[in-house]
Amino acid sequence: MILEHLAFRVRPNGQAAFERDWLRLRALLNNSPHCLQVLLQRCIEDPHRYIARIEWDSVAGHMESFRGSPDYRKFIEVFSPHIEGDAEMVHFENITLPG
């Protein structure tokens, strides 16, 4: 399992419209058999900042399977008009430490 961390800013006064569209975006993500869980969080100090935390079964499941799908193209079509600047996307993996 890997965690995609997607940080972005929504255009000024666009939070309500974005959050309505997030329901569509979440459904597109959940259409992928590689998507395990989706969580959206809004920043308390700056309500234009959001983080989407998306669990995938693998980096390939996200980067190859989902991103190669029609659902990804629709995701970008719905997501992009809401975003101010560039979104930051990184992947994290669980680590096991002794003890």
mmCIF file of C-alpha atoms in Angstrom, residues 39-72:
data_model
loop_
_atom_site.group_PDB
_atom_site.id
_atom_site.type_symbol
_atom_site.label_atom_id
_atom_site.label_comp_id
_atom_site.label_asym_id
_atom_site.label_seq_id
_atom_site.Cartn_x
_atom_site.Cartn_y
_atom_site.Cartn_z
ATOM 1 C CA LEU A 39 -9.703 11.364 2.365
ATOM 2 C CA LEU A 40 -9.984 15.128 1.780
ATOM 3 C CA GLN A 41 -8.825 17.632 4.398
ATOM 4 C CA ARG A 42 -9.127 21.444 4.447
ATOM 5 C CA CYS A 43 -6.610 23.675 6.230
ATOM 6 C CA ILE A 44 -7.959 25.478 9.301
ATOM 7 C CA GLU A 45 -5.595 28.450 9.042
ATOM 8 C CA ASP A 46 -6.060 28.904 5.279
ATOM 9 C CA PRO A 47 -9.367 27.466 4.028
ATOM 10 C CA HIS A 48 -8.198 27.667 0.400
ATOM 11 C CA ARG A 49 -5.583 24.943 1.094
ATOM 12 C CA TYR A 50 -6.510 21.267 0.882
ATOM 13 C CA ILE A 51 -4.818 17.897 1.089
ATOM 14 C CA ALA A 52 -6.190 14.785 -0.555
ATOM 15 C CA ARG A 53 -4.797 11.595 0.930
ATOM 16 C CA ILE A 54 -5.367 8.655 -1.367
ATOM 17 C CA GLU A 55 -4.323 5.097 -0.594
ATOM 18 C CA TRP A 56 -3.375 2.978 -3.595
ATOM 19 C CA ASP A 57 -2.410 -0.671 -3.778
ATOM 20 C CA SER A 58 0.826 0.317 -5.564
ATOM 21 C CA VAL A 59 2.550 3.192 -7.350
ATOM 22 C CA ALA A 60 1.898 1.368 -10.641
ATOM 23 C CA GLY A 61 -1.797 1.069 -9.761
ATOM 24 C CA HIS A 62 -1.917 4.844 -9.447
ATOM 25 C CA MET A 63 0.580 6.078 -12.026
ATOM 26 C CA GLU A 64 -0.039 3.528 -14.774
ATOM 27 C CA SER A 65 -3.495 2.051 -14.326
ATOM 28 C CA PHE A 66 -5.495 5.008 -12.993
ATOM 29 C CA ARG A 67 -3.573 7.700 -14.854
ATOM 30 C CA GLY A 68 -3.982 5.752 -18.084
ATOM 31 C CA SER A 69 -7.746 5.510 -17.675
ATOM 32 C CA PRO A 70 -10.649 7.614 -18.964
ATOM 33 C CA ASP A 71 -11.538 8.273 -15.308
ATOM 34 C CA TYR A 72 -8.218 10.087 -14.843
#
